[in-house]
PDB file of C-alpha atoms in Angstrom:
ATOM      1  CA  UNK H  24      11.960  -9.559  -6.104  1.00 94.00           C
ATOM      2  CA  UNK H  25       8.650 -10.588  -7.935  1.00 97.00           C
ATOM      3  CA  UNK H  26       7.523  -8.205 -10.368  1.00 97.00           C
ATOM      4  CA  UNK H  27       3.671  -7.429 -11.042  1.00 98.00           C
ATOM      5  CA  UNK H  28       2.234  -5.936 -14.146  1.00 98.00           C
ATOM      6  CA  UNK H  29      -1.064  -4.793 -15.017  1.00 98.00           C
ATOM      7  CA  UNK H  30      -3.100  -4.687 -18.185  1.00 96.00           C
ATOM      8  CA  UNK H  31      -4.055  -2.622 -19.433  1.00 96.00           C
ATOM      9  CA  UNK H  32      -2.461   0.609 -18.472  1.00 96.00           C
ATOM     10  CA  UNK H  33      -6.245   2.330 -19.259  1.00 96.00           C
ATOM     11  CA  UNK H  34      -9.538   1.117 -19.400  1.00 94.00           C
ATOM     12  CA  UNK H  35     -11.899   3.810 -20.916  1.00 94.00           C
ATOM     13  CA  UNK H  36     -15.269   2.366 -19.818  1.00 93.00           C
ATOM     14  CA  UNK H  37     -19.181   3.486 -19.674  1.00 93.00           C
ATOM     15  CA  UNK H  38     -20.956   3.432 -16.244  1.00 92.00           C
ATOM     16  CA  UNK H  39     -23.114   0.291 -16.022  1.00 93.00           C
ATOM     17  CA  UNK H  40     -20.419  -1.745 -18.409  1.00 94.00           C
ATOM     18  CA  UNK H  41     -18.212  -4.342 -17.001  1.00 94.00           C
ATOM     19  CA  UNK H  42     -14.862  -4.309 -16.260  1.00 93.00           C
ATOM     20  CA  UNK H  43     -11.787  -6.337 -16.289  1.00 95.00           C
ATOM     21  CA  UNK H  44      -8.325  -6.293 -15.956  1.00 91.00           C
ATOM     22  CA  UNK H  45      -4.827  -8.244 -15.293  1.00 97.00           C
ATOM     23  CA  UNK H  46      -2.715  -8.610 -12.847  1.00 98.00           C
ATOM     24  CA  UNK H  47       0.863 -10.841 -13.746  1.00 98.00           C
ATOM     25  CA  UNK H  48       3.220 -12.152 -11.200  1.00 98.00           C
ATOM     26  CA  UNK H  49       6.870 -13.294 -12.390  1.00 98.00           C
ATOM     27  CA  UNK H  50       6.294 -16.049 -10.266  1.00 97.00           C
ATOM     28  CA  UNK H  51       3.594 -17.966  -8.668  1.00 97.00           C
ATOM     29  CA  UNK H  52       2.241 -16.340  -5.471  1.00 97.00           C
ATOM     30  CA  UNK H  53       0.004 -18.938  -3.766  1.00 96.00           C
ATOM     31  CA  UNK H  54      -2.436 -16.621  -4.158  1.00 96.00           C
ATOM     32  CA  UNK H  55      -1.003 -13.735  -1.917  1.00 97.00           C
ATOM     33  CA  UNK H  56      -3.031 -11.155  -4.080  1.00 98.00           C
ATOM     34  CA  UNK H  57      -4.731  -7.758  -2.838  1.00 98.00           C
ATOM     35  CA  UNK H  58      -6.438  -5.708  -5.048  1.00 98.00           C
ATOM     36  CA  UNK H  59      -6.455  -1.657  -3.961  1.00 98.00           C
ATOM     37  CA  UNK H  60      -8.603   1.633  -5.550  1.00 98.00           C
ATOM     38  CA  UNK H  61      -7.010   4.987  -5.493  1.00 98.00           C
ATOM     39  CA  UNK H  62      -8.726   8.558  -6.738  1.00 96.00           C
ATOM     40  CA  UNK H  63      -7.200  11.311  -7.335  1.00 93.00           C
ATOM     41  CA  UNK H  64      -6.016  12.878  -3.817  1.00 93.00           C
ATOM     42  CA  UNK H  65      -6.869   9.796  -1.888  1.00 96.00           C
ATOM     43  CA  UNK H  66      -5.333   7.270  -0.537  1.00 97.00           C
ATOM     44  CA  UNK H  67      -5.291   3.611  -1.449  1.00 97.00           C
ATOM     45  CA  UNK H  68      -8.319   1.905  -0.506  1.00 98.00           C
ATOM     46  CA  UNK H  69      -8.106  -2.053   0.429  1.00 98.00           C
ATOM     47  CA  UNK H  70     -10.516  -4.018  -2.125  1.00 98.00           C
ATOM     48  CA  UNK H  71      -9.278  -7.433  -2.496  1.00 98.00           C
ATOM     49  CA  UNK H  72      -6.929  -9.462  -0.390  1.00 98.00           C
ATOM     50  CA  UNK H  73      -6.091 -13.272  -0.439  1.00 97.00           C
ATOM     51  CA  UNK H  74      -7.276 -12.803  -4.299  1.00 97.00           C
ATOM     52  CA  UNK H  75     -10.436 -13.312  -3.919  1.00 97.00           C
ATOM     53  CA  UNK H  76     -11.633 -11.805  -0.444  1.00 97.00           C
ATOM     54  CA  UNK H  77     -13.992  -8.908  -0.533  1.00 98.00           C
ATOM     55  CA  UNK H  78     -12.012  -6.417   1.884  1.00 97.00           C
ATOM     56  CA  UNK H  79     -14.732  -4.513   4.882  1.00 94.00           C
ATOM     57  CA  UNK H  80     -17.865  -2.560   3.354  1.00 95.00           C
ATOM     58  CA  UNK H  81     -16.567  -3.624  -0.790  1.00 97.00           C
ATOM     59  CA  UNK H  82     -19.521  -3.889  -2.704  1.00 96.00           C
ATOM     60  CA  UNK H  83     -20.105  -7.106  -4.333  1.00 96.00           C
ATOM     61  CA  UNK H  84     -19.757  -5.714  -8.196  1.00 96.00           C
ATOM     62  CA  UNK H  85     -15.980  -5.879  -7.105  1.00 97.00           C
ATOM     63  CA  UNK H  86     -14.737  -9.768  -7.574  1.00 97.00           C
ATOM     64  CA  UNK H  87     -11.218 -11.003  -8.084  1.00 97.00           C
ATOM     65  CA  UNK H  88      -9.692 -14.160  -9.229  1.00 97.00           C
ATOM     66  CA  UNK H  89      -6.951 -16.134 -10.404  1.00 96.00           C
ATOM     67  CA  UNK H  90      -4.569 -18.198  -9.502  1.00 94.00           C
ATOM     68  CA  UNK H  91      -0.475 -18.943  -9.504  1.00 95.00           C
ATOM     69  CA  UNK H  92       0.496 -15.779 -12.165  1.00 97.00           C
ATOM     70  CA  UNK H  93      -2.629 -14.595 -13.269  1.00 98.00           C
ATOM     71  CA  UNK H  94      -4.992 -12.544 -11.977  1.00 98.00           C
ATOM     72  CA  UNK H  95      -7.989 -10.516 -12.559  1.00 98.00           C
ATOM     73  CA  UNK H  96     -10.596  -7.711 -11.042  1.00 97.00           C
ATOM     74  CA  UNK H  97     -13.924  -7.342 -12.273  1.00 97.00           C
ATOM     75  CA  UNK H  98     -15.910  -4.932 -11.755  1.00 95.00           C
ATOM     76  CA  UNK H  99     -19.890  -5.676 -12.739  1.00 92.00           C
ATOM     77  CA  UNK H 100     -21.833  -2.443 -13.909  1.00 91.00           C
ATOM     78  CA  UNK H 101     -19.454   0.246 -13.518  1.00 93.00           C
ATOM     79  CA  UNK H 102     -20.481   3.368 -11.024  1.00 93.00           C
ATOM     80  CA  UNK H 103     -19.332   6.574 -11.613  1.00 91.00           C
ATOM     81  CA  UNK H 104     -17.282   6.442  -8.033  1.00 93.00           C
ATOM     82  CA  UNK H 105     -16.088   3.469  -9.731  1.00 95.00           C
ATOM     83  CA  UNK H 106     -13.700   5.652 -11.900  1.00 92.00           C
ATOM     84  CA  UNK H 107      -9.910   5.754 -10.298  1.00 96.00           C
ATOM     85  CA  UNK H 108      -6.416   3.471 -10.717  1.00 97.00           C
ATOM     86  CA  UNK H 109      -6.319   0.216  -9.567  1.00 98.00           C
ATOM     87  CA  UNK H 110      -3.698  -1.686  -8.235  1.00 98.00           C
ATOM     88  CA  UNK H 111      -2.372  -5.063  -7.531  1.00 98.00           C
ATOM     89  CA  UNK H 112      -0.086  -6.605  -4.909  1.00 98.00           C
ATOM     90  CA  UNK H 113       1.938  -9.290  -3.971  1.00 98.00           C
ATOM     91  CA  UNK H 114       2.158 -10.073  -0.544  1.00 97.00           C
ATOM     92  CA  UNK H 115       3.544 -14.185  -1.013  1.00 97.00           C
ATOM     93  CA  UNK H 116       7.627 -13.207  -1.111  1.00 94.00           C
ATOM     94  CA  UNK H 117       9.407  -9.748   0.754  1.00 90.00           C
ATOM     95  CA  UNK H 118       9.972  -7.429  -0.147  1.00 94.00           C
ATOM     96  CA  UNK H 119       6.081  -7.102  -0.645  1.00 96.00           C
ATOM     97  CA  UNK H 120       5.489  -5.525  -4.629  1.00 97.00           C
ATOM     98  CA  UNK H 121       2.842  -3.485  -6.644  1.00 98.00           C
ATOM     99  CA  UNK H 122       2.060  -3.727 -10.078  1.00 98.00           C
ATOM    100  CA  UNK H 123       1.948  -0.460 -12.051  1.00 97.00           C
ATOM    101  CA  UNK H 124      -1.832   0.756 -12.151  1.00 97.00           C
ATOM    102  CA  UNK H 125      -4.594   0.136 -14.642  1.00 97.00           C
ATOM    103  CA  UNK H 126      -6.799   3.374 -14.625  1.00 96.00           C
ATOM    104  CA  UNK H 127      -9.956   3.249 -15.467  1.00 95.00           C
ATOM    105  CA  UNK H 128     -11.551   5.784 -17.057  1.00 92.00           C
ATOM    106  CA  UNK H 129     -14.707   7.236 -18.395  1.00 83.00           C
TER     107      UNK H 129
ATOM    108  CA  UNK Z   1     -12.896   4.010  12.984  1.00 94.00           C
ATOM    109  CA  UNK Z   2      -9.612   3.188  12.075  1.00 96.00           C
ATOM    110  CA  UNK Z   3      -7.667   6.348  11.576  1.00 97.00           C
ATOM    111  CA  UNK Z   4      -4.024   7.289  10.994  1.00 98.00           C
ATOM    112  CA  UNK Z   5      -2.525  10.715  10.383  1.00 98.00           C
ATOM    113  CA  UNK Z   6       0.731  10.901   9.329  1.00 98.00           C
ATOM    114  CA  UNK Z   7       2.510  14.671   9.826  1.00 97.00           C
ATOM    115  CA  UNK Z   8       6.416  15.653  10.131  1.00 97.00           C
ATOM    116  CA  UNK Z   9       6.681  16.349   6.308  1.00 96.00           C
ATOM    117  CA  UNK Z  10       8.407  19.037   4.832  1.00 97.00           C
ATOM    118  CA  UNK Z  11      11.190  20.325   1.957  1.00 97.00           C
ATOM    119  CA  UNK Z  12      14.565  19.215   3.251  1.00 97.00           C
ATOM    120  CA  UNK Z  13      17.645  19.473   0.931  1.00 97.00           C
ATOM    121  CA  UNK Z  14      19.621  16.332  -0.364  1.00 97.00           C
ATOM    122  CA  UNK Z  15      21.159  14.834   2.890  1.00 97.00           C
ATOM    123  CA  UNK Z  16      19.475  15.753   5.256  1.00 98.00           C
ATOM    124  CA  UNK Z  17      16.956  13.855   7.615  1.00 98.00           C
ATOM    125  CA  UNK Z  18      13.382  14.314   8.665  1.00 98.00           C
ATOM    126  CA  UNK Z  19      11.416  12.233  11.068  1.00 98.00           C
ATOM    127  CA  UNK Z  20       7.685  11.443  10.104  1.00 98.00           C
ATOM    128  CA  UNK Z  21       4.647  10.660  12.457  1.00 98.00           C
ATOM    129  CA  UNK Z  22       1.609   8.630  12.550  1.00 98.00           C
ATOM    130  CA  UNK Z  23      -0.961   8.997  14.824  1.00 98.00           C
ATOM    131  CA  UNK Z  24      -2.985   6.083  15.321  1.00 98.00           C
ATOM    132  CA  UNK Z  25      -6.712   5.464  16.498  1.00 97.00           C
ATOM    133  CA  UNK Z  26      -9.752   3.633  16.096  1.00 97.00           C
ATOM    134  CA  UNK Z  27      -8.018   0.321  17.443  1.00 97.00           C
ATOM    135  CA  UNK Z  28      -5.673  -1.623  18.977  1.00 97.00           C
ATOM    136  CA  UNK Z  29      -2.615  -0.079  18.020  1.00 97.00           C
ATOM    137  CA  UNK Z  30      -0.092  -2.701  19.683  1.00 97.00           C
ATOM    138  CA  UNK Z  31      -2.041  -5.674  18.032  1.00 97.00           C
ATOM    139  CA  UNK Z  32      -1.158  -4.738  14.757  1.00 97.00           C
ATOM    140  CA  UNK Z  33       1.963  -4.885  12.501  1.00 97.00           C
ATOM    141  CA  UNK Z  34       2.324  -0.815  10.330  1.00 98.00           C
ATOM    142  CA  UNK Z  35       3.666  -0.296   7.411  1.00 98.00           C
ATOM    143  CA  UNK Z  36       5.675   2.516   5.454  1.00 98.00           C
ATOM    144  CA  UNK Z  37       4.533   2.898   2.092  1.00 98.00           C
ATOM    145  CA  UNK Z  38       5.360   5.924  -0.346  1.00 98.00           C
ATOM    146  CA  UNK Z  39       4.250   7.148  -4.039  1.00 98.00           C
ATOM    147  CA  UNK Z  40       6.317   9.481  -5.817  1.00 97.00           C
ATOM    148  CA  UNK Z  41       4.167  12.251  -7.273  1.00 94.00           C
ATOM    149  CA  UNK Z  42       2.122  10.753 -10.302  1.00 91.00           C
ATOM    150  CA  UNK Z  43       3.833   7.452 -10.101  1.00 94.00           C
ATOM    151  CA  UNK Z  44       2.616   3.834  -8.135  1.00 95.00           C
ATOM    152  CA  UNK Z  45       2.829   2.609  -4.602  1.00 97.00           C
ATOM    153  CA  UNK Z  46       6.042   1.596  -2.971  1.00 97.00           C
ATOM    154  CA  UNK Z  47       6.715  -0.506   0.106  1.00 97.00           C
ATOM    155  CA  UNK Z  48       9.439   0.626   2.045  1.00 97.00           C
ATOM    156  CA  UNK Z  49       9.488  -0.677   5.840  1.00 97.00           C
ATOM    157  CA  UNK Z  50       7.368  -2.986   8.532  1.00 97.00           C
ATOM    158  CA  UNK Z  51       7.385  -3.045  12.016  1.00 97.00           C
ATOM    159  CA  UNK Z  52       5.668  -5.697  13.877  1.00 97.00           C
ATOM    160  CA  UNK Z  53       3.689  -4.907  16.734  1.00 96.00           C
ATOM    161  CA  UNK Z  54       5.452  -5.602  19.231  1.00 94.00           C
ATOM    162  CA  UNK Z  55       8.581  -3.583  17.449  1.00 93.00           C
ATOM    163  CA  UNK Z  56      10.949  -6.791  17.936  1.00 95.00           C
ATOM    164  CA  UNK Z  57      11.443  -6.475  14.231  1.00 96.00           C
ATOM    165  CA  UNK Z  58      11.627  -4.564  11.039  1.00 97.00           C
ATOM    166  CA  UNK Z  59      12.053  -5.112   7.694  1.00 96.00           C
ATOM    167  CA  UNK Z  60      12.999  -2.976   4.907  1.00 97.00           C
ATOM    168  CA  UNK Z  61      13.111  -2.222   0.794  1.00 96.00           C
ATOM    169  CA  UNK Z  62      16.465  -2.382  -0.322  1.00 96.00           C
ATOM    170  CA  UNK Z  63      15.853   1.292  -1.732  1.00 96.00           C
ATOM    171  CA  UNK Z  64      15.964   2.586   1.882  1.00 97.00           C
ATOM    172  CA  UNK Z  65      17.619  -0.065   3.952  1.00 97.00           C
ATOM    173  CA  UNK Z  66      20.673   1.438   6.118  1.00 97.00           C
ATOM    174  CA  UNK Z  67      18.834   5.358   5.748  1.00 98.00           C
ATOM    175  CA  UNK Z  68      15.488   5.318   7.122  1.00 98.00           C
ATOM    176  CA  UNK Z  69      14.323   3.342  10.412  1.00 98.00           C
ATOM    177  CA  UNK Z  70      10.719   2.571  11.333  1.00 98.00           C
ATOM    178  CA  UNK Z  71       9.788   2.251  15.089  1.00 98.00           C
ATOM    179  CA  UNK Z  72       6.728   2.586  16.994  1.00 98.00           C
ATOM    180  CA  UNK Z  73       5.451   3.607  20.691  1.00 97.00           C
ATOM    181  CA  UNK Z  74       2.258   1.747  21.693  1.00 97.00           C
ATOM    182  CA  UNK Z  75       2.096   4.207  24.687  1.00 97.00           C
ATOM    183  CA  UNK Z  76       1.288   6.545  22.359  1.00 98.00           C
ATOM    184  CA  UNK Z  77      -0.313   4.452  19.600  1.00 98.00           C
ATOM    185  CA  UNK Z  78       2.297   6.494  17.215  1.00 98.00           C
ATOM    186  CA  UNK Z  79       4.594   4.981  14.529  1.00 98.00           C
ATOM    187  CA  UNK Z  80       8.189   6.534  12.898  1.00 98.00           C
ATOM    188  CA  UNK Z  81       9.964   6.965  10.066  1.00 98.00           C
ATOM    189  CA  UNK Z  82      13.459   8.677  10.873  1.00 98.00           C
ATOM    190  CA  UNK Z  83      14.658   9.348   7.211  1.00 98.00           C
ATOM    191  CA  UNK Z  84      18.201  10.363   6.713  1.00 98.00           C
ATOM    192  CA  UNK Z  85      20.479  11.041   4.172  1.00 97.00           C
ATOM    193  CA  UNK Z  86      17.600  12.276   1.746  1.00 98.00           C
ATOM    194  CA  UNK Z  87      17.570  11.842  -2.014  1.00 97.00           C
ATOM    195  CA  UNK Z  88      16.166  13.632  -4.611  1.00 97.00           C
ATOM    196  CA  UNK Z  89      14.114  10.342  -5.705  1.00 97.00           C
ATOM    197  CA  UNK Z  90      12.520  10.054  -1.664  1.00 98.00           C
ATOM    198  CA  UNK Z  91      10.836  13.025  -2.782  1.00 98.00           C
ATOM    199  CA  UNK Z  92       7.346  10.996  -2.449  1.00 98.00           C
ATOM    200  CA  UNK Z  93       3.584  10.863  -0.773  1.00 98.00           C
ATOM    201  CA  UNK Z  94       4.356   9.030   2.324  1.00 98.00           C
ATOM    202  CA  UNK Z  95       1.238   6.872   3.800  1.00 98.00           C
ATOM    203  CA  UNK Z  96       1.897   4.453   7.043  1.00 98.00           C
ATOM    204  CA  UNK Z  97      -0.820   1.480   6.123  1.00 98.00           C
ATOM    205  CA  UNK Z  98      -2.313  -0.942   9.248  1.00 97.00           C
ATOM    206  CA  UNK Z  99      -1.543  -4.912   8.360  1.00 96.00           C
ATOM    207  CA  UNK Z 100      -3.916  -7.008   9.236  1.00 96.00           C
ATOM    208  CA  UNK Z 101      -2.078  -9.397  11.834  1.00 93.00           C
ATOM    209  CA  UNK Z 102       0.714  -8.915  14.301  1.00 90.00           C
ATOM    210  CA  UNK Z 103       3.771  -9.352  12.487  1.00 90.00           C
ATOM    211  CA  UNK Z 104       2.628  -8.482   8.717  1.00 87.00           C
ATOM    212  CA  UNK Z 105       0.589 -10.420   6.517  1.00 91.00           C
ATOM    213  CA  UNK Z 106       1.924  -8.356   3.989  1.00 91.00           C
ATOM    214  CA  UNK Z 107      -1.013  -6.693   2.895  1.00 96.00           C
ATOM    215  CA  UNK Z 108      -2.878  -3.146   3.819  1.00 97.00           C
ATOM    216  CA  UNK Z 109      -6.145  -2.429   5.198  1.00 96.00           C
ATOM    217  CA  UNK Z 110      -6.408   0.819   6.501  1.00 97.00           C
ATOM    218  CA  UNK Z 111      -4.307   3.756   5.068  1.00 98.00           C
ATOM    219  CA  UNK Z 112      -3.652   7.208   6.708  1.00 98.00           C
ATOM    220  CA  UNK Z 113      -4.199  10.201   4.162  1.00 97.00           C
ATOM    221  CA  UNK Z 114      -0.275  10.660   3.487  1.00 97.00           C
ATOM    222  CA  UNK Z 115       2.177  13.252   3.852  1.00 98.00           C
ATOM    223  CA  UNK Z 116       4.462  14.758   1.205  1.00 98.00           C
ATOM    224  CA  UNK Z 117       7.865  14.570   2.194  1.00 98.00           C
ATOM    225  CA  UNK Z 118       9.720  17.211  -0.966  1.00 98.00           C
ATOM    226  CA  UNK Z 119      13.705  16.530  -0.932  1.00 98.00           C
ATOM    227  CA  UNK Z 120      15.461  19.620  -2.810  1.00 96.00           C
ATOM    228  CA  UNK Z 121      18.488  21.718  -3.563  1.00 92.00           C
TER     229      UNK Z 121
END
């Protein structure tokens, strides 16, 4: 199966900085990325799919990119909702994978 | 809106089975392709099962292939998970997630609120 990883496990940011972080694929995944947002108690929420596609009602400071292995989520001037784990996924190769969370913190 | 709320979870001892729910609404139920997807408590997401949306197939992890089953009724815009032969490690959040095409792009866009599913001796 292909194996994601995200860096960094934490991201202790200031609301109104930028954000980035990594997403790694073991192998290339035609660009089969979705991005997803998870607070405490709540469920996953859809951000990014197709790596670069802003999911329903996702604000525009949310932008992904990338391409074959690498990826990346940025989020321009952090909100304070903005605080919560992030997660990537593969969706080019079943069974269908996540990467391990970067949390982003305050 | 899209909603789904999942129910049937529970403490269960190791080996035996439970049966969750989701309750589907907010849109066409039998266009759509649902997904299984769990999260151990305070650890990441896990696929574990697809069923397109017709039900002519599902797909599985390897972690639960051969033990749980996914199905669906569309007369009752409602989707399974019959688990059996319970584990310690299924103990787990369990969300069922909405694909966005028939028969599983792969990805999630609408998630139900999950249910925790606590396997125990």
């Amino acid at each position: 199966e292909i194996v994601m990883t995200q860096s960094p496990a934490t991201l202790s940011v200031s609301p109104g900085e930028r954000a980035t972080f990594s997403c790694r694929a073991s192998e290339s995944i035609n660009g089969k990325l979705a991005w997803y947002q998870q607070k405490p108690g709540q469920a996953p929420r859809l951000l990014i799919y197709g790596t670069s596609m802003r999911a329903t009602s996702i604000p525009v400071r949310f932008s992904g990119g990338g391409s074959r292995t690498e990826f990346t989520l940025t989020i321009t001037t952090l909100q304070s909702e903005d605080f919560a784990v992030y997660y990537c996924e593969q969706y080019h190769k079943w069974p269908w994978t996540f990467g391990p969370g970067t949390k982003v913190e305050i | 809106q899209v909603q789904l709320v999942e129910s049937g979870g529970g403490v269960v001892q190791p080996g035996e089975s439970l049966r969750l729910s989701c309750a589907a609404s907010g849109f066409a139920f039998s266009d759509y392709a649902i997904h299984w997807v769990r999260q151990a408590p305070g650890k990441g997401l896990e696929w574990l099962a697809i069923i397109w949306s017709d039900g002519s197939n599902q797909f599985y992890a390897d972690s639960v292939k051969g033990r749980f089953t996914i199905s669906r009724d569309n007369s009752k815009n409602t989707l399974y998970l019959q688990m059996n032969s319970l584990r310690v490690e299924d103990t787990a959040l369990y969300y069922c997630a909405k694909d966005p095409h028939y028969t599983g792009y792969g990805y999630f866009d609408y998630w139900g609120q999950g249910i925790l599913v606590t396997v125990s001796s």
